[in-house]
Structure formats: structure tokens, C-alpha cells
Amino acid sequence: MQKALESKDDLAMALLCVRTTPMAKGIPSPAGHVQSFNMFNRKVRSNMPIINRQEKDEVTIAKANRQQALESQYNQHTQPLKPLHPGQPVHVQHPITRKWEPATVESQCNEQMPRSYIIKQDQKQYRRSRKHIRDQGYHEIKLQKKKRH
């Protein structure tokens, strides 16, 4: 109150801010606690920004539910790729030309990168994601289908 008087701010607005500020977590403000402050059966509002935790939690839950629904819809027709084994011949997509080139699987990367493999191509080792590696049998099947047509 002293600051409001010294700065010549609106004393009524300062009182309103004090009355509408919650005392602690879970304890409503004096204006929300005492019915005499609720004029016309409405909540008293001030110009102080206060986040209503209950509304924030409801929004968070609604967002999580929506994200889960979208994720299940997105993953509806997906299937996990088969794991590759060391020494297995594969084709790897070149990052620039996007052409599939032959290579050999050396090993799977650590647990932090479960979808990555170390591959050997032209006497060099590269780390590639599983989505850029295809089993050699996949390309042989595609070539046979093209020859039939």
C-alpha cells in the first residue's frame, strides 16, 4: 500500500490486486475465499497475471490426449524394421545422390542409438540410420518385379 501511495498509483487497484492474489498453493485469495467480496456472483479479477494451475493442468492433459491420439493414428500402418546382423550384405542410400549402393553391416551402434548401424562401404566405415539401410533381398525382389513387367 505504501508503494501505491508513494507512486500515486490507483489505491483501489492496489487493494484489488492484494485481495485477488492467492495466499499459497491450494489456498484461494481473500477475494475468492470470502463471499462478501464476490460482487454479483462473479469472481473478482485484477490486472495481475496469475496462472490458474487447475486450468493449466486440464490444458496439459487435453494436449497429451490429443498428441496420443495423433500418434496412434500416424503409427496405424507402420511396422518396425527387421534388425540387421554383422556381415549381412545390404544396400545403403547415398545421402546426396539418393541412389542405393551395396555395403556390409559391421555392427549395431550403442543403446543410445538403437536404429543406427556401422556399415562398411568401399573400405570405409559409416554410421547410418536403419531407414537408410535395406536388406539386399529387398532390391532383388524389386528388380525381379520390374523384369516381369
Tab-separated table of N, CA and C in Angstrom:
chain	number	residue	atom	x	y	z
A	1	MET	N	0.832	-1.176	0.000
A	1	MET	CA	0.000	0.000	0.000
A	1	MET	C	0.883	1.249	0.000
A	2	GLN	N	1.989	1.153	0.734
A	2	GLN	CA	2.888	2.300	0.843
A	2	GLN	C	3.438	2.675	-0.536
A	3	LYS	N	3.811	1.658	-1.337
A	3	LYS	CA	4.354	1.919	-2.668
A	3	LYS	C	3.305	2.570	-3.557
A	4	ALA	N	2.056	2.124	-3.432
A	4	ALA	CA	0.985	2.696	-4.252
A	4	ALA	C	0.762	4.159	-3.885
A	5	LEU	N	0.846	4.471	-2.591
A	5	LEU	CA	0.661	5.866	-2.172
A	5	LEU	C	1.824	6.731	-2.632
A	6	GLU	N	3.057	6.216	-2.522
A	6	GLU	CA	4.235	6.984	-2.910
A	6	GLU	C	4.293	7.226	-4.418
A	7	SER	N	3.921	6.210	-5.205
A	7	SER	CA	3.975	6.364	-6.660
A	7	SER	C	2.708	6.988	-7.228
A	8	LYS	N	1.758	7.284	-6.359
A	8	LYS	CA	0.499	7.918	-6.745
A	8	LYS	C	-0.285	7.065	-7.738
A	9	ASP	N	-0.179	5.728	-7.563
A	9	ASP	CA	-0.994	4.820	-8.366
A	9	ASP	C	-2.397	4.769	-7.777
A	10	ASP	N	-3.271	4.113	-8.487
A	10	ASP	CA	-4.655	3.985	-8.049
A	10	ASP	C	-4.703	3.085	-6.808
A	11	LEU	N	-5.119	3.623	-5.673
A	11	LEU	CA	-5.178	2.879	-4.416
A	11	LEU	C	-6.198	1.751	-4.502
A	12	ALA	N	-7.300	1.983	-5.155
A	12	ALA	CA	-8.329	0.946	-5.292
A	12	ALA	C	-7.792	-0.244	-6.093
A	13	MET	N	-7.003	0.018	-7.153
A	13	MET	CA	-6.425	-1.062	-7.957
A	13	MET	C	-5.392	-1.839	-7.140
A	14	ALA	N	-4.617	-1.144	-6.317
A	14	ALA	CA	-3.635	-1.814	-5.462
A	14	ALA	C	-4.332	-2.716	-4.460
A	15	LEU	N	-5.418	-2.248	-3.857
A	15	LEU	CA	-6.189	-3.072	-2.920
A	15	LEU	C	-6.787	-4.289	-3.629
A	16	LEU	N	-7.289	-4.075	-4.842
A	16	LEU	CA	-7.866	-5.171	-5.605
A	16	LEU	C	-6.811	-6.240	-5.897
A	17	CYS	N	-5.593	-5.811	-6.256
A	17	CYS	CA	-4.513	-6.754	-6.525
A	17	CYS	C	-4.147	-7.543	-5.271
A	18	VAL	N	-4.099	-6.891	-4.127
A	18	VAL	CA	-3.791	-7.563	-2.865
A	18	VAL	C	-4.879	-8.576	-2.534
A	19	ARG	N	-6.122	-8.202	-2.733
A	19	ARG	CA	-7.244	-9.083	-2.371
A	19	ARG	C	-7.390	-10.270	-3.318
A	20	THR	N	-6.964	-10.135	-4.554
A	20	THR	CA	-7.130	-11.233	-5.513
A	20	THR	C	-5.902	-12.132	-5.626
A	21	THR	N	-4.801	-11.798	-4.966
A	21	THR	CA	-3.597	-12.616	-5.011
A	21	THR	C	-3.764	-13.824	-4.086
A	22	PRO	N	-3.561	-15.059	-4.587
A	22	PRO	CA	-3.683	-16.239	-3.731
A	22	PRO	C	-2.648	-16.219	-2.619
A	23	MET	N	-3.047	-16.737	-1.452
A	23	MET	CA	-2.149	-16.734	-0.292
A	23	MET	C	-1.031	-17.755	-0.457
A	24	ALA	N	-1.365	-18.949	-0.923
A	24	ALA	CA	-0.384	-20.010	-1.131
A	24	ALA	C	-0.998	-21.026	-2.080
A	25	LYS	N	-0.219	-22.038	-2.436
A	25	LYS	CA	-0.707	-23.068	-3.339
A	25	LYS	C	-1.882	-23.802	-2.692
A	26	GLY	N	-2.991	-23.819	-3.383
A	26	GLY	CA	-4.172	-24.504	-2.866
A	26	GLY	C	-5.041	-23.651	-1.960
A	27	ILE	N	-4.546	-22.499	-1.552
A	27	ILE	CA	-5.330	-21.604	-0.696
A	27	ILE	C	-5.786	-20.435	-1.553
A	28	PRO	N	-7.092	-20.231	-1.684
A	28	PRO	CA	-7.565	-19.148	-2.554
A	28	PRO	C	-7.242	-17.775	-1.987
A	29	SER	N	-7.408	-16.781	-2.824
A	29	SER	CA	-7.180	-15.397	-2.407
A	29	SER	C	-8.272	-14.959	-1.441
A	30	PRO	N	-8.047	-13.897	-0.675
A	30	PRO	CA	-9.099	-13.411	0.220
A	30	PRO	C	-10.394	-13.092	-0.533
A	31	ALA	N	-10.290	-12.579	-1.752
A	31	ALA	CA	-11.487	-12.257	-2.527
A	31	ALA	C	-12.214	-13.522	-2.955
A	32	GLY	N	-11.486	-14.565	-3.224
A	32	GLY	CA	-12.113	-15.829	-3.604
A	32	GLY	C	-12.596	-16.611	-2.416
A	33	HIS	N	-12.021	-16.345	-1.243
A	33	HIS	CA	-12.351	-17.096	-0.030
A	33	HIS	C	-13.598	-16.550	0.656
A	34	VAL	N	-13.712	-15.248	0.701
A	34	VAL	CA	-14.834	-14.627	1.414
A	34	VAL	C	-15.911	-14.258	0.405
A	35	GLN	N	-17.127	-14.666	0.674
A	35	GLN	CA	-18.225	-14.417	-0.255
A	35	GLN	C	-18.587	-12.938	-0.354
A	36	SER	N	-18.282	-12.152	0.642
A	36	SER	CA	-18.688	-10.749	0.614
A	36	SER	C	-17.962	-9.962	-0.479
A	37	PHE	N	-16.769	-10.462	-0.926
A	37	PHE	CA	-16.034	-9.771	-1.975
A	37	PHE	C	-16.553	-10.134	-3.368
A	38	ASN	N	-17.281	-11.235	-3.473
A	38	ASN	CA	-17.793	-11.660	-4.773
A	38	ASN	C	-19.041	-10.857	-5.114
A	39	MET	N	-18.848	-9.845	-5.907
A	39	MET	CA	-19.968	-8.988	-6.279
A	39	MET	C	-20.710	-9.605	-7.450
A	40	PHE	N	-21.995	-9.600	-7.406
A	40	PHE	CA	-22.870	-10.091	-8.474
A	40	PHE	C	-22.575	-11.547	-8.820
A	41	ASN	N	-22.154	-12.345	-7.835
A	41	ASN	CA	-21.857	-13.774	-8.004
A	41	ASN	C	-20.802	-14.037	-9.082
A	42	ARG	N	-19.824	-13.185	-9.174
A	42	ARG	CA	-18.725	-13.339	-10.132
A	42	ARG	C	-17.399	-13.293	-9.398
A	43	LYS	N	-16.397	-13.883	-10.006
A	43	LYS	CA	-15.060	-13.804	-9.436
A	43	LYS	C	-14.501	-12.408	-9.652
A	44	VAL	N	-13.800	-11.923	-8.660
A	44	VAL	CA	-13.174	-10.609	-8.766
A	44	VAL	C	-11.874	-10.772	-9.551
A	45	ARG	N	-11.670	-9.933	-10.563
A	45	ARG	CA	-10.483	-10.016	-11.396
A	45	ARG	C	-9.660	-8.752	-11.257
A	46	SER	N	-8.345	-8.907	-11.381
A	46	SER	CA	-7.461	-7.738	-11.318
A	46	SER	C	-6.596	-7.714	-12.565
A	47	ASN	N	-5.675	-6.768	-12.614
A	47	ASN	CA	-4.781	-6.681	-13.767
A	47	ASN	C	-3.491	-7.466	-13.570
A	48	MET	N	-3.380	-8.225	-12.469
A	48	MET	CA	-2.179	-9.030	-12.221
A	48	MET	C	-2.277	-10.349	-12.967
A	49	PRO	N	-1.219	-10.724	-13.701
A	49	PRO	CA	-1.264	-12.003	-14.410
A	49	PRO	C	-1.046	-13.162	-13.437
A	50	ILE	N	-2.037	-14.026	-13.317
A	50	ILE	CA	-1.950	-15.191	-12.434
A	50	ILE	C	-2.380	-16.403	-13.242
A	51	ILE	N	-1.555	-17.455	-13.199
A	51	ILE	CA	-1.873	-18.684	-13.910
A	51	ILE	C	-2.725	-19.552	-13.001
A	52	ASN	N	-3.858	-19.943	-13.499
A	52	ASN	CA	-4.724	-20.838	-12.755
A	52	ASN	C	-4.200	-22.257	-12.964
A	53	ARG	N	-3.631	-22.834	-11.934
A	53	ARG	CA	-2.994	-24.150	-12.034
A	53	ARG	C	-3.977	-25.214	-12.499
A	54	GLN	N	-5.206	-25.164	-12.011
A	54	GLN	CA	-6.178	-26.184	-12.375
A	54	GLN	C	-6.465	-26.131	-13.875
A	55	GLU	N	-6.653	-24.951	-14.421
A	55	GLU	CA	-6.901	-24.806	-15.851
A	55	GLU	C	-5.666	-25.237	-16.649
A	56	LYS	N	-4.475	-24.898	-16.148
A	56	LYS	CA	-3.239	-25.260	-16.838
A	56	LYS	C	-3.096	-26.776	-16.884
A	57	ASP	N	-3.420	-27.469	-15.774
A	57	ASP	CA	-3.341	-28.925	-15.744
A	57	ASP	C	-4.344	-29.553	-16.703
A	58	GLU	N	-5.534	-28.991	-16.792
A	58	GLU	CA	-6.544	-29.510	-17.714
A	58	GLU	C	-6.086	-29.345	-19.160
A	59	VAL	N	-5.485	-28.216	-19.467
A	59	VAL	CA	-4.976	-27.980	-20.823
A	59	VAL	C	-3.848	-28.950	-21.131
A	60	THR	N	-2.959	-29.179	-20.167
A	60	THR	CA	-1.842	-30.114	-20.364
A	60	THR	C	-2.366	-31.525	-20.625
A	61	ILE	N	-3.364	-31.940	-19.875
A	61	ILE	CA	-3.942	-33.277	-20.059
A	61	ILE	C	-4.613	-33.373	-21.427
A	62	ALA	N	-5.340	-32.326	-21.822
A	62	ALA	CA	-6.004	-32.332	-23.126
A	62	ALA	C	-4.982	-32.397	-24.259
A	63	LYS	N	-3.874	-31.652	-24.121
A	63	LYS	CA	-2.823	-31.682	-25.146
A	63	LYS	C	-2.197	-33.077	-25.238
A	64	ALA	N	-1.944	-33.695	-24.096
A	64	ALA	CA	-1.345	-35.034	-24.078
A	64	ALA	C	-2.281	-36.049	-24.720
A	65	ASN	N	-3.576	-35.955	-24.441
A	65	ASN	CA	-4.544	-36.868	-25.044
A	65	ASN	C	-4.596	-36.695	-26.556
A	66	ARG	N	-4.577	-35.452	-27.008
A	66	ARG	CA	-4.613	-35.176	-28.456
A	66	ARG	C	-3.346	-35.699	-29.125
A	67	GLN	N	-2.194	-35.485	-28.479
A	67	GLN	CA	-0.932	-35.963	-29.045
A	67	GLN	C	-0.926	-37.487	-29.135
A	68	GLN	N	-1.455	-38.143	-28.113
A	68	GLN	CA	-1.503	-39.607	-28.112
A	68	GLN	C	-2.425	-40.113	-29.225
A	69	ALA	N	-3.568	-39.444	-29.435
A	69	ALA	CA	-4.490	-39.840	-30.496
A	69	ALA	C	-3.848	-39.660	-31.872
A	70	LEU	N	-3.143	-38.538	-32.070
A	70	LEU	CA	-2.469	-38.306	-33.347
A	70	LEU	C	-1.352	-39.315	-33.576
A	71	GLU	N	-0.628	-39.648	-32.513
A	71	GLU	CA	0.465	-40.615	-32.630
A	71	GLU	C	-0.060	-41.988	-33.020
A	72	SER	N	-1.156	-42.416	-32.395
A	72	SER	CA	-1.701	-43.734	-32.726
A	72	SER	C	-2.239	-43.755	-34.156
A	73	GLN	N	-2.829	-42.642	-34.600
A	73	GLN	CA	-3.318	-42.564	-35.973
A	73	GLN	C	-2.142	-42.580	-36.962
A	74	TYR	N	-1.076	-41.884	-36.634
A	74	TYR	CA	0.106	-41.837	-37.502
A	74	TYR	C	0.764	-43.216	-37.604
A	75	ASN	N	0.843	-43.918	-36.481
A	75	ASN	CA	1.519	-45.217	-36.438
A	75	ASN	C	0.611	-46.389	-36.788
A	76	GLN	N	-0.581	-46.115	-37.279
A	76	GLN	CA	-1.557	-47.162	-37.539
A	76	GLN	C	-1.051	-48.181	-38.565
A	77	HIS	N	-0.380	-47.747	-39.613
A	77	HIS	CA	0.064	-48.650	-40.670
A	77	HIS	C	1.578	-48.817	-40.712
A	78	THR	N	2.263	-48.485	-39.625
A	78	THR	CA	3.714	-48.641	-39.596
A	78	THR	C	4.086	-49.990	-39.006
A	79	GLN	N	5.279	-50.426	-39.300
A	79	GLN	CA	5.786	-51.661	-38.719
A	79	GLN	C	7.286	-51.503	-38.487
A	80	PRO	N	7.802	-52.096	-37.427
A	80	PRO	CA	9.240	-51.940	-37.149
A	80	PRO	C	10.082	-52.667	-38.200
A	81	LEU	N	11.231	-52.082	-38.512
A	81	LEU	CA	12.143	-52.694	-39.468
A	81	LEU	C	12.881	-53.857	-38.808
A	82	LYS	N	13.183	-54.885	-39.591
A	82	LYS	CA	13.873	-56.061	-39.053
A	82	LYS	C	15.302	-55.692	-38.670
A	83	PRO	N	15.822	-56.268	-37.575
A	83	PRO	CA	17.212	-55.975	-37.187
A	83	PRO	C	18.187	-56.582	-38.189
A	84	LEU	N	19.342	-55.945	-38.306
A	84	LEU	CA	20.394	-56.420	-39.208
A	84	LEU	C	21.505	-57.076	-38.392
A	85	HIS	N	22.222	-57.993	-39.020
A	85	HIS	CA	23.271	-58.737	-38.319
A	85	HIS	C	24.635	-58.419	-38.926
A	86	PRO	N	25.709	-58.476	-38.120
A	86	PRO	CA	27.052	-58.206	-38.654
A	86	PRO	C	27.399	-59.152	-39.809
A	87	GLY	N	28.002	-58.587	-40.858
A	87	GLY	CA	28.383	-59.372	-42.032
A	87	GLY	C	27.271	-59.495	-43.067
A	88	GLN	N	26.100	-58.988	-42.772
A	88	GLN	CA	24.963	-59.098	-43.683
A	88	GLN	C	25.127	-58.103	-44.847
A	89	PRO	N	24.978	-58.570	-46.086
A	89	PRO	CA	25.064	-57.643	-47.216
A	89	PRO	C	23.780	-56.804	-47.310
A	90	VAL	N	23.947	-55.502	-47.510
A	90	VAL	CA	22.810	-54.579	-47.557
A	90	VAL	C	23.030	-53.551	-48.661
A	91	HIS	N	22.014	-52.731	-48.889
A	91	HIS	CA	22.135	-51.570	-49.752
A	91	HIS	C	21.918	-50.342	-48.880
A	92	VAL	N	22.734	-49.318	-49.101
A	92	VAL	CA	22.671	-48.089	-48.311
A	92	VAL	C	22.373	-46.934	-49.257
A	93	GLN	N	21.469	-46.047	-48.830
A	93	GLN	CA	21.132	-44.891	-49.657
A	93	GLN	C	22.195	-43.814	-49.498
A	94	HIS	N	22.747	-43.367	-50.614
A	94	HIS	CA	23.757	-42.310	-50.589
A	94	HIS	C	23.070	-41.008	-50.171
A	95	PRO	N	23.637	-40.252	-49.224
A	95	PRO	CA	22.955	-39.067	-48.707
A	95	PRO	C	22.743	-37.943	-49.720
A	96	ILE	N	23.572	-37.877	-50.756
A	96	ILE	CA	23.444	-36.786	-51.723
A	96	ILE	C	22.694	-37.246	-52.985
A	97	THR	N	23.143	-38.349	-53.575
A	97	THR	CA	22.534	-38.801	-54.835
A	97	THR	C	21.236	-39.579	-54.611
A	98	ARG	N	21.003	-40.057	-53.410
A	98	ARG	CA	19.810	-40.844	-53.057
A	98	ARG	C	19.759	-42.198	-53.779
A	99	LYS	N	20.878	-42.630	-54.351
A	99	LYS	CA	20.938	-43.930	-55.008
A	99	LYS	C	21.345	-44.979	-53.984
A	100	TRP	N	20.860	-46.199	-54.197
A	100	TRP	CA	21.162	-47.301	-53.280
A	100	TRP	C	22.434	-47.999	-53.738
A	101	GLU	N	23.398	-48.110	-52.796
A	101	GLU	CA	24.696	-48.700	-53.110
A	101	GLU	C	24.951	-49.880	-52.182
A	102	PRO	N	25.669	-50.914	-52.655
A	102	PRO	CA	25.928	-52.089	-51.815
A	102	PRO	C	26.912	-51.785	-50.680
A	103	ALA	N	26.699	-52.459	-49.550
A	103	ALA	CA	27.569	-52.313	-48.383
A	103	ALA	C	27.408	-53.555	-47.508
A	104	THR	N	28.146	-53.579	-46.393
A	104	THR	CA	28.076	-54.691	-45.442
A	104	THR	C	27.910	-54.132	-44.036
A	105	VAL	N	27.080	-54.783	-43.242
A	105	VAL	CA	26.858	-54.350	-41.864
A	105	VAL	C	28.041	-54.791	-41.013
A	106	GLU	N	28.632	-53.867	-40.268
A	106	GLU	CA	29.730	-54.186	-39.355
A	106	GLU	C	29.179	-54.482	-37.964
A	107	SER	N	28.373	-53.548	-37.432
A	107	SER	CA	27.808	-53.740	-36.095
A	107	SER	C	26.661	-52.755	-35.870
A	108	GLN	N	25.917	-53.006	-34.801
A	108	GLN	CA	24.868	-52.067	-34.404
A	108	GLN	C	25.487	-51.055	-33.437
A	109	CYS	N	25.014	-49.812	-33.504
A	109	CYS	CA	25.545	-48.787	-32.601
A	109	CYS	C	25.092	-49.055	-31.174
A	110	ASN	N	25.515	-48.199	-30.264
A	110	ASN	CA	25.226	-48.391	-28.840
A	110	ASN	C	23.729	-48.226	-28.538
A	111	GLU	N	23.365	-48.419	-27.273
A	111	GLU	CA	21.969	-48.368	-26.856
A	111	GLU	C	21.349	-46.982	-27.014
A	112	GLN	N	22.162	-45.936	-27.036
A	112	GLN	CA	21.634	-44.586	-27.198
A	112	GLN	C	21.144	-44.352	-28.626
A	113	MET	N	21.652	-45.123	-29.579
A	113	MET	CA	21.235	-45.013	-30.979
A	113	MET	C	20.818	-46.404	-31.480
A	114	PRO	N	19.668	-46.921	-31.034
A	114	PRO	CA	19.307	-48.306	-31.370
A	114	PRO	C	18.976	-48.533	-32.842
A	115	ARG	N	18.663	-47.484	-33.595
A	115	ARG	CA	18.305	-47.641	-35.004
A	115	ARG	C	19.480	-47.363	-35.942
A	116	SER	N	20.666	-47.173	-35.393
A	116	SER	CA	21.830	-46.865	-36.216
A	116	SER	C	22.768	-48.069	-36.297
A	117	TYR	N	23.415	-48.187	-37.442
A	117	TYR	CA	24.349	-49.276	-37.685
A	117	TYR	C	25.639	-48.714	-38.259
A	118	ILE	N	26.742	-49.412	-37.969
A	118	ILE	CA	28.026	-49.115	-38.592
A	118	ILE	C	28.099	-50.021	-39.818
A	119	ILE	N	28.272	-49.405	-40.982
A	119	ILE	CA	28.345	-50.180	-42.216
A	119	ILE	C	29.701	-49.963	-42.862
A	120	LYS	N	30.123	-50.948	-43.655
A	120	LYS	CA	31.396	-50.857	-44.358
A	120	LYS	C	31.091	-50.772	-45.843
A	121	GLN	N	31.626	-49.699	-46.461
A	121	GLN	CA	31.385	-49.467	-47.879
A	121	GLN	C	32.660	-48.897	-48.486
A	122	ASP	N	33.175	-49.536	-49.509
A	122	ASP	CA	34.416	-49.103	-50.170
A	122	ASP	C	35.564	-48.965	-49.170
A	123	GLN	N	35.731	-49.943	-48.313
A	123	GLN	CA	36.800	-49.992	-47.305
A	123	GLN	C	36.728	-48.852	-46.283
A	124	LYS	N	35.582	-48.177	-46.174
A	124	LYS	CA	35.375	-47.122	-45.174
A	124	LYS	C	34.165	-47.486	-44.330
A	125	GLN	N	34.175	-46.980	-43.086
A	125	GLN	CA	33.050	-47.245	-42.188
A	125	GLN	C	32.203	-45.984	-42.039
A	126	TYR	N	30.891	-46.176	-42.063
A	126	TYR	CA	29.944	-45.080	-41.898
A	126	TYR	C	28.880	-45.490	-40.879
A	127	ARG	N	28.304	-44.500	-40.228
A	127	ARG	CA	27.148	-44.757	-39.361
A	127	ARG	C	25.915	-44.309	-40.125
A	128	ARG	N	24.946	-45.209	-40.255
A	128	ARG	CA	23.727	-44.893	-40.976
A	128	ARG	C	22.510	-45.332	-40.160
A	129	SER	N	21.442	-44.573	-40.313
A	129	SER	CA	20.183	-44.906	-39.664
A	129	SER	C	19.550	-46.087	-40.388
A	130	ARG	N	18.738	-46.837	-39.659
A	130	ARG	CA	18.127	-48.042	-40.230
A	130	ARG	C	17.232	-47.722	-41.412
A	131	LYS	N	16.621	-46.534	-41.422
A	131	LYS	CA	15.726	-46.211	-42.542
A	131	LYS	C	16.486	-45.978	-43.844
A	132	HIS	N	17.809	-45.784	-43.767
A	132	HIS	CA	18.621	-45.605	-44.965
A	132	HIS	C	19.351	-46.887	-45.361
A	133	ILE	N	19.029	-47.995	-44.682
A	133	ILE	CA	19.660	-49.285	-44.964
A	133	ILE	C	18.562	-50.275	-45.327
A	134	ARG	N	18.770	-50.997	-46.435
A	134	ARG	CA	17.810	-52.028	-46.842
A	134	ARG	C	18.553	-53.333	-47.075
A	135	ASP	N	17.878	-54.419	-46.734
A	135	ASP	CA	18.425	-55.747	-46.956
A	135	ASP	C	18.603	-55.951	-48.454
A	136	GLN	N	19.644	-56.668	-48.860
A	136	GLN	CA	19.900	-56.857	-50.285
A	136	GLN	C	18.759	-57.602	-50.952
A	137	GLY	N	18.091	-58.444	-50.241
A	137	GLY	CA	16.959	-59.195	-50.787
A	137	GLY	C	15.829	-58.283	-51.225
A	138	TYR	N	15.679	-57.153	-50.585
A	138	TYR	CA	14.626	-56.196	-50.931
A	138	TYR	C	14.810	-55.695	-52.360
A	139	HIS	N	16.043	-55.373	-52.734
A	139	HIS	CA	16.315	-54.860	-54.071
A	139	HIS	C	16.215	-55.961	-55.126
A	140	GLU	N	16.581	-57.178	-54.767
A	140	GLU	CA	16.470	-58.286	-55.715
A	140	GLU	C	15.006	-58.545	-56.049
A	141	ILE	N	14.129	-58.460	-55.076
A	141	ILE	CA	12.691	-58.662	-55.297
A	141	ILE	C	12.156	-57.556	-56.208
A	142	LYS	N	12.563	-56.307	-55.957
A	142	LYS	CA	12.106	-55.180	-56.780
A	142	LYS	C	12.589	-55.331	-58.225
A	143	LEU	N	13.848	-55.788	-58.431
A	143	LEU	CA	14.373	-55.965	-59.768
A	143	LEU	C	13.622	-57.077	-60.514
A	144	GLN	N	13.264	-58.149	-59.804
A	144	GLN	CA	12.514	-59.239	-60.425
A	144	GLN	C	11.129	-58.761	-60.846
A	145	LYS	N	10.502	-57.927	-60.021
A	145	LYS	CA	9.172	-57.408	-60.367
A	145	LYS	C	9.251	-56.504	-61.599
A	146	LYS	N	10.322	-55.686	-61.706
A	146	LYS	CA	10.486	-54.814	-62.872
A	146	LYS	C	10.700	-55.613	-64.146
A	147	LYS	N	11.467	-56.735	-64.068
A	147	LYS	CA	11.744	-57.559	-65.252
A	147	LYS	C	10.475	-58.231	-65.758
A	148	ARG	N	9.549	-58.573	-64.844
A	148	ARG	CA	8.304	-59.227	-65.243
A	148	ARG	C	7.418	-58.286	-66.039
A	149	HIS	N	7.436	-57.007	-65.704
A	149	HIS	CA	6.524	-56.052	-66.349
A	149	HIS	C	7.071	-55.526	-67.596
